[in-house]
Amino acid sequence: MVEGGAQKGLSAKLDKKRKRQAEESTKQEKPDTAAAAAPATGDGQSKRSKKLKKNKKKAQAEQDVTSQDRKDGIDESIGKMDGRLLADYFAQRAKKLDKEISAVELGDLSVPDSVFLDTSSFSEKRSLENLPAFLTSFAPKGADLSKASEQKGTPHTLVISAAALRAADVVRALRSFQTKESIVGKLFAKHIKLEEAKQFLQRARTGIGAGTPTRVSDLIESGTLNLNELERIVIDGSHIDQKQRGIFDMKETHLPLLKLLTRPELRERYDAKKKPLQILMF
């Protein structure tokens, strides 16, 4: 009995010893594992940090370029683009403003580069006081922009701005083209109901209309804005507001602009053999 008890006691001691050795071995391995993992974590953080710094520098560089081009409420870079650059710029802005836009949708909203009249030769500042000179510079030789079709609501020129307040300023800037027989049309929603705008077009001769993309589209759909004599669409693209935003910088203005420019009634005019419709970037 004594011998059996001694064996059991010895066995218990050996078990305790093995258990203690195993625990000590585990404790020694943990610091090594943590030490090995630390550099990997550090490398991951370092890579993320470098990527963030790179993106920050890129964003800063883009902002610096933008600030250089945007002075006194005018984005000078817009007027320097030719038709090919403008068509690409329109598409790139659409993709940036609407991440979910599909390739098919983008294709439907694409404006052909051939429709843009190159206005990069206009050297004057693209401010409102120079808008009349801009229009005159790119009108056909001998054309009189102060005249209007005898058919009511049939302009030869449309000027499209981002906001109603800006469009109202455009109307004032174009007063030099207004006569008793040709009124500069207010085609925007600020203080002017859609029905009032429709009534104006039904009773007045207008050579030039100034408005916003959505209101102009609504008037075309109503049938009161006649496009038969339309020769040019001028996009008020160089103007930026106090928040440094232009017509291409906001989804609520750029996408309606693209939808307007790609309406079937306008698309068929781009390829017209007689008096093809052109887009000018102011």
CSV table of C-alpha atoms in Angstrom, one decimal:
chain,number,residue,atom,x,y,z
A,1,MET,CA,0.0,0.0,0.0
A,2,VAL,CA,2.8,2.4,0.9
A,3,GLU,CA,4.6,1.6,-2.3
A,4,GLY,CA,1.5,2.2,-4.4
A,5,GLY,CA,0.9,5.5,-2.7
A,6,ALA,CA,4.5,6.6,-3.4
A,7,GLN,CA,4.1,5.8,-7.0
A,8,LYS,CA,0.9,7.9,-7.3
A,9,GLY,CA,2.6,10.8,-5.5
A,10,LEU,CA,5.6,10.6,-7.8
A,11,SER,CA,3.3,10.6,-10.8
A,12,ALA,CA,1.4,13.6,-9.6
A,13,LYS,CA,4.7,15.5,-9.1
A,14,LEU,CA,5.8,14.7,-12.7
A,15,ASP,CA,2.5,15.9,-14.1
A,16,LYS,CA,2.8,19.1,-12.2
A,17,LYS,CA,6.3,19.6,-13.4
A,18,ARG,CA,5.4,19.0,-17.1
A,19,LYS,CA,2.4,21.4,-16.7
A,20,ARG,CA,4.7,24.1,-15.2
A,21,GLN,CA,7.3,23.7,-18.0
A,22,ALA,CA,4.6,23.9,-20.7
A,23,GLU,CA,3.3,27.2,-19.2
A,24,GLU,CA,6.7,28.7,-19.0
A,25,SER,CA,7.4,27.7,-22.6
A,26,THR,CA,4.2,29.4,-23.7
A,27,LYS,CA,5.0,32.6,-21.8
A,28,GLN,CA,8.4,32.7,-23.5
A,29,GLU,CA,6.9,32.3,-27.0
A,30,LYS,CA,4.3,35.0,-26.6
A,31,PRO,CA,6.7,38.0,-26.5
A,32,ASP,CA,8.5,36.6,-29.5
A,33,THR,CA,5.3,36.3,-31.4
A,34,ALA,CA,4.3,39.8,-30.5
A,35,ALA,CA,7.7,41.1,-31.4
A,36,ALA,CA,7.5,39.4,-34.8
A,37,ALA,CA,4.0,40.8,-35.4
A,38,ALA,CA,5.0,44.4,-34.4
A,39,PRO,CA,7.1,45.1,-37.5
A,40,ALA,CA,4.4,43.9,-39.8
A,41,THR,CA,1.8,46.2,-38.1
A,42,GLY,CA,4.3,49.0,-38.3
A,43,ASP,CA,4.9,48.4,-42.0
A,44,GLY,CA,1.1,48.3,-42.7
A,45,GLN,CA,0.7,51.6,-40.8
A,46,SER,CA,3.7,53.1,-42.6
A,47,LYS,CA,2.2,52.1,-46.0
A,48,ARG,CA,-1.2,53.6,-45.2
A,49,SER,CA,0.5,56.7,-43.9
A,50,LYS,CA,2.5,57.1,-47.1
A,51,LYS,CA,-0.6,56.6,-49.2
A,52,LEU,CA,-2.6,59.2,-47.3
A,53,LYS,CA,0.3,61.7,-47.6
A,54,LYS,CA,0.5,61.0,-51.3
A,55,ASN,CA,-3.2,61.5,-51.8
A,56,LYS,CA,-3.1,64.6,-49.7
A,57,LYS,CA,-0.3,66.1,-51.8
A,58,LYS,CA,-2.2,65.2,-55.0
A,59,ALA,CA,-5.3,66.9,-53.8
A,60,GLN,CA,-3.3,69.9,-52.7
A,61,ALA,CA,-1.7,70.1,-56.1
A,62,GLU,CA,-5.0,69.9,-57.9
A,63,GLN,CA,-6.4,72.6,-55.6
A,64,ASP,CA,-3.4,74.8,-56.3
A,65,VAL,CA,-3.9,74.4,-60.0
A,66,THR,CA,-7.6,75.2,-59.6
A,67,SER,CA,-6.9,78.3,-57.5
A,68,GLN,CA,-4.4,79.5,-60.1
A,69,ASP,CA,-7.0,79.2,-62.9
A,70,ARG,CA,-9.9,80.6,-60.9
A,71,LYS,CA,-9.5,84.3,-60.2
A,72,ASP,CA,-12.1,87.1,-59.7
A,73,GLY,CA,-15.0,84.7,-60.2
A,74,ILE,CA,-13.7,83.3,-63.5
A,75,ASP,CA,-12.3,79.9,-64.4
A,76,GLU,CA,-9.7,80.9,-67.0
A,77,SER,CA,-9.0,77.3,-67.9
A,78,ILE,CA,-12.4,76.7,-69.5
A,79,GLY,CA,-11.9,79.2,-72.3
A,80,LYS,CA,-8.6,77.6,-73.3
A,81,MET,CA,-10.2,74.3,-74.3
A,82,ASP,CA,-10.9,73.2,-77.8
A,83,GLY,CA,-13.8,71.0,-78.9
A,84,ARG,CA,-12.0,67.7,-78.2
A,85,LEU,CA,-10.9,68.8,-74.7
A,86,LEU,CA,-14.4,70.1,-73.9
A,87,ALA,CA,-16.2,66.9,-75.0
A,88,ASP,CA,-13.8,64.9,-72.8
A,89,TYR,CA,-14.1,67.3,-69.9
A,90,PHE,CA,-17.9,67.1,-70.0
A,91,ALA,CA,-17.8,63.3,-69.8
A,92,GLN,CA,-15.2,63.3,-67.0
A,93,ARG,CA,-17.2,65.7,-64.9
A,94,ALA,CA,-20.3,63.6,-65.4
A,95,LYS,CA,-18.5,60.5,-64.2
A,96,LYS,CA,-17.1,62.3,-61.2
A,97,LEU,CA,-20.4,63.8,-60.2
A,98,ASP,CA,-22.4,60.6,-60.6
A,99,LYS,CA,-20.4,57.6,-59.6
A,100,GLU,CA,-23.2,55.2,-60.5
A,101,ILE,CA,-23.6,56.4,-64.1
A,102,SER,CA,-23.3,53.5,-66.6
A,103,ALA,CA,-21.3,53.5,-69.8
A,104,VAL,CA,-24.5,53.5,-71.8
A,105,GLU,CA,-26.0,56.4,-69.9
A,106,LEU,CA,-22.7,58.3,-70.3
A,107,GLY,CA,-22.8,57.6,-74.1
A,108,ASP,CA,-26.3,59.0,-74.3
A,109,LEU,CA,-25.2,62.2,-72.6
A,110,SER,CA,-22.0,62.6,-74.7
A,111,VAL,CA,-21.7,65.8,-76.8
A,112,PRO,CA,-19.7,65.4,-80.0
A,113,ASP,CA,-16.5,67.4,-80.1
A,114,SER,CA,-17.3,68.6,-83.6
A,115,VAL,CA,-20.3,70.7,-82.3
A,116,PHE,CA,-18.0,73.0,-80.2
A,117,LEU,CA,-16.9,76.2,-81.9
A,118,ASP,CA,-13.3,76.9,-80.8
A,119,THR,CA,-13.4,80.2,-78.9
A,120,SER,CA,-9.9,80.0,-77.4
A,121,SER,CA,-8.8,82.9,-79.6
A,122,PHE,CA,-11.0,85.3,-77.5
A,123,SER,CA,-8.3,87.1,-75.5
A,124,GLU,CA,-10.5,89.3,-73.4
A,125,LYS,CA,-11.5,88.5,-69.8
A,126,ARG,CA,-14.6,86.3,-69.8
A,127,SER,CA,-16.6,88.7,-67.6
A,128,LEU,CA,-20.1,89.8,-68.3
A,129,GLU,CA,-19.1,93.2,-69.7
A,130,ASN,CA,-17.3,91.4,-72.5
A,131,LEU,CA,-20.1,88.9,-73.3
A,132,PRO,CA,-21.6,91.1,-76.1
A,133,ALA,CA,-18.1,91.4,-77.7
A,134,PHE,CA,-17.7,87.7,-77.4
A,135,LEU,CA,-21.0,87.0,-79.2
A,136,THR,CA,-20.2,89.5,-81.9
A,137,SER,CA,-16.7,88.0,-82.4
A,138,PHE,CA,-18.0,84.5,-83.2
A,139,ALA,CA,-21.2,85.5,-85.1
A,140,PRO,CA,-21.2,85.1,-88.9
A,141,LYS,CA,-19.9,88.1,-90.8
A,142,GLY,CA,-22.6,90.6,-91.2
A,143,ALA,CA,-25.0,88.9,-88.7
A,144,ASP,CA,-27.1,91.3,-86.6
A,145,LEU,CA,-27.7,89.7,-83.2
A,146,SER,CA,-30.2,92.4,-82.3
A,147,LYS,CA,-32.7,91.0,-84.8
A,148,ALA,CA,-35.2,88.2,-84.2
A,149,SER,CA,-37.4,85.9,-86.2
A,150,GLU,CA,-40.9,87.1,-86.9
A,151,GLN,CA,-42.1,83.9,-85.4
A,152,LYS,CA,-42.7,84.3,-81.7
A,153,GLY,CA,-40.4,82.6,-79.2
A,154,THR,CA,-37.8,81.6,-81.8
A,155,PRO,CA,-34.4,82.8,-80.7
A,156,HIS,CA,-31.1,82.5,-82.7
A,157,THR,CA,-29.0,82.4,-79.5
A,158,LEU,CA,-29.4,80.7,-76.1
A,159,VAL,CA,-27.1,81.5,-73.2
A,160,ILE,CA,-27.1,78.9,-70.5
A,161,SER,CA,-26.0,79.7,-66.9
A,162,ALA,CA,-25.9,77.6,-63.7
A,163,ALA,CA,-28.3,79.7,-61.7
A,164,ALA,CA,-31.2,82.0,-62.1
A,165,LEU,CA,-29.5,85.0,-60.5
A,166,ARG,CA,-26.6,84.6,-62.8
A,167,ALA,CA,-28.9,84.3,-65.8
A,168,ALA,CA,-30.6,87.6,-64.7
A,169,ASP,CA,-27.2,89.2,-64.8
A,170,VAL,CA,-26.6,87.8,-68.3
A,171,VAL,CA,-29.9,89.4,-69.4
A,172,ARG,CA,-28.8,92.8,-68.2
A,173,ALA,CA,-25.4,92.4,-69.8
A,174,LEU,CA,-27.1,91.7,-73.2
A,175,ARG,CA,-29.4,94.7,-73.2
A,176,SER,CA,-27.4,96.2,-76.0
A,177,PHE,CA,-28.9,93.6,-78.3
A,178,GLN,CA,-32.5,94.3,-77.2
A,179,THR,CA,-34.9,96.3,-79.4
A,180,LYS,CA,-38.7,96.7,-79.5
A,181,GLU,CA,-38.8,93.9,-82.1
A,182,SER,CA,-36.3,91.6,-80.3
A,183,ILE,CA,-36.5,91.2,-76.5
A,184,VAL,CA,-33.8,89.3,-74.5
A,185,GLY,CA,-35.8,86.5,-73.0
A,186,LYS,CA,-35.7,85.6,-69.3
A,187,LEU,CA,-35.7,81.8,-69.4
A,188,PHE,CA,-35.2,81.0,-65.7
A,189,ALA,CA,-37.3,80.3,-62.7
A,190,LYS,CA,-36.3,83.0,-60.3
A,191,HIS,CA,-39.6,85.0,-59.6
A,192,ILE,CA,-40.8,83.8,-63.0
A,193,LYS,CA,-43.3,80.9,-63.1
A,194,LEU,CA,-43.1,78.4,-65.9
A,195,GLU,CA,-46.5,79.5,-67.2
A,196,GLU,CA,-45.4,83.2,-67.3
A,197,ALA,CA,-42.3,82.2,-69.3
A,198,LYS,CA,-44.5,80.2,-71.8
A,199,GLN,CA,-46.8,83.2,-72.2
A,200,PHE,CA,-43.9,85.5,-72.9
A,201,LEU,CA,-42.5,83.2,-75.6
A,202,GLN,CA,-46.0,83.0,-77.2
A,203,ARG,CA,-46.4,86.7,-77.5
A,204,ALA,CA,-42.9,88.1,-77.9
A,205,ARG,CA,-40.2,88.0,-80.6
A,206,THR,CA,-36.9,87.2,-79.0
A,207,GLY,CA,-33.5,86.9,-80.6
A,208,ILE,CA,-31.5,85.9,-77.5
A,209,GLY,CA,-32.7,83.9,-74.5
A,210,ALA,CA,-30.8,83.6,-71.2
A,211,GLY,CA,-31.7,80.9,-68.8
A,212,THR,CA,-30.9,77.7,-66.8
A,213,PRO,CA,-30.7,74.1,-68.2
A,214,THR,CA,-33.8,72.8,-66.5
A,215,ARG,CA,-36.1,75.8,-67.4
A,216,VAL,CA,-34.9,75.8,-71.0
A,217,SER,CA,-35.6,72.1,-71.3
A,218,ASP,CA,-39.1,72.6,-69.8
A,219,LEU,CA,-39.9,75.3,-72.3
A,220,ILE,CA,-38.7,73.2,-75.2
A,221,GLU,CA,-40.9,70.3,-74.0
A,222,SER,CA,-43.9,72.7,-73.7
A,223,GLY,CA,-43.5,73.6,-77.4
A,224,THR,CA,-43.3,77.4,-76.7
A,225,LEU,CA,-39.5,77.6,-77.2
A,226,ASN,CA,-39.0,77.1,-80.9
A,227,LEU,CA,-35.6,75.8,-82.1
A,228,ASN,CA,-36.1,76.2,-85.8
A,229,GLU,CA,-33.9,79.3,-86.1
A,230,LEU,CA,-31.5,78.5,-83.2
A,231,GLU,CA,-27.9,78.9,-84.4
A,232,ARG,CA,-25.8,78.8,-81.2
A,233,ILE,CA,-25.9,77.8,-77.6
A,234,VAL,CA,-23.5,79.7,-75.4
A,235,ILE,CA,-22.6,78.0,-72.1
A,236,ASP,CA,-21.7,80.4,-69.3
A,237,GLY,CA,-18.9,78.0,-68.3
A,238,SER,CA,-16.2,80.3,-67.0
A,239,HIS,CA,-18.2,81.8,-64.3
A,240,ILE,CA,-17.8,80.5,-60.7
A,241,ASP,CA,-19.7,81.6,-57.7
A,242,GLN,CA,-18.6,82.7,-54.2
A,243,LYS,CA,-18.2,79.0,-53.2
A,244,GLN,CA,-15.8,78.5,-56.2
A,245,ARG,CA,-18.4,76.4,-58.1
A,246,GLY,CA,-19.2,76.6,-61.8
A,247,ILE,CA,-21.9,75.0,-63.9
A,248,PHE,CA,-19.7,71.9,-64.3
A,249,ASP,CA,-19.0,71.5,-60.6
A,250,MET,CA,-22.5,70.6,-59.4
A,251,LYS,CA,-24.5,67.5,-60.2
A,252,GLU,CA,-27.7,69.6,-60.1
A,253,THR,CA,-26.4,71.8,-62.9
A,254,HIS,CA,-24.0,69.8,-65.0
A,255,LEU,CA,-26.2,66.7,-65.6
A,256,PRO,CA,-29.3,68.9,-66.6
A,257,LEU,CA,-27.0,70.8,-68.9
A,258,LEU,CA,-25.9,67.5,-70.6
A,259,LYS,CA,-29.5,66.4,-70.8
A,260,LEU,CA,-30.4,69.7,-72.5
A,261,LEU,CA,-27.5,69.5,-75.0
A,262,THR,CA,-28.3,65.9,-76.0
A,263,ARG,CA,-32.0,66.4,-76.5
A,264,PRO,CA,-33.2,64.9,-79.8
A,265,GLU,CA,-34.3,68.3,-81.1
A,266,LEU,CA,-30.8,69.6,-80.6
A,267,ARG,CA,-28.9,66.5,-81.7
A,268,GLU,CA,-30.5,66.6,-85.1
A,269,ARG,CA,-29.5,70.2,-85.5
A,270,TYR,CA,-25.8,69.6,-84.9
A,271,ASP,CA,-25.5,67.8,-88.2
A,272,ALA,CA,-27.8,70.1,-90.2
A,273,LYS,CA,-26.4,71.0,-93.6
A,274,LYS,CA,-27.9,74.5,-93.4
A,275,LYS,CA,-27.1,76.6,-90.4
A,276,PRO,CA,-25.7,73.9,-88.2
A,277,LEU,CA,-26.2,74.4,-84.5
A,278,GLN,CA,-23.0,75.2,-82.6
A,279,ILE,CA,-22.0,75.3,-78.9
A,280,LEU,CA,-19.8,78.2,-77.7
A,281,MET,CA,-18.0,78.2,-74.4
A,282,PHE,CA,-17.9,81.6,-72.7
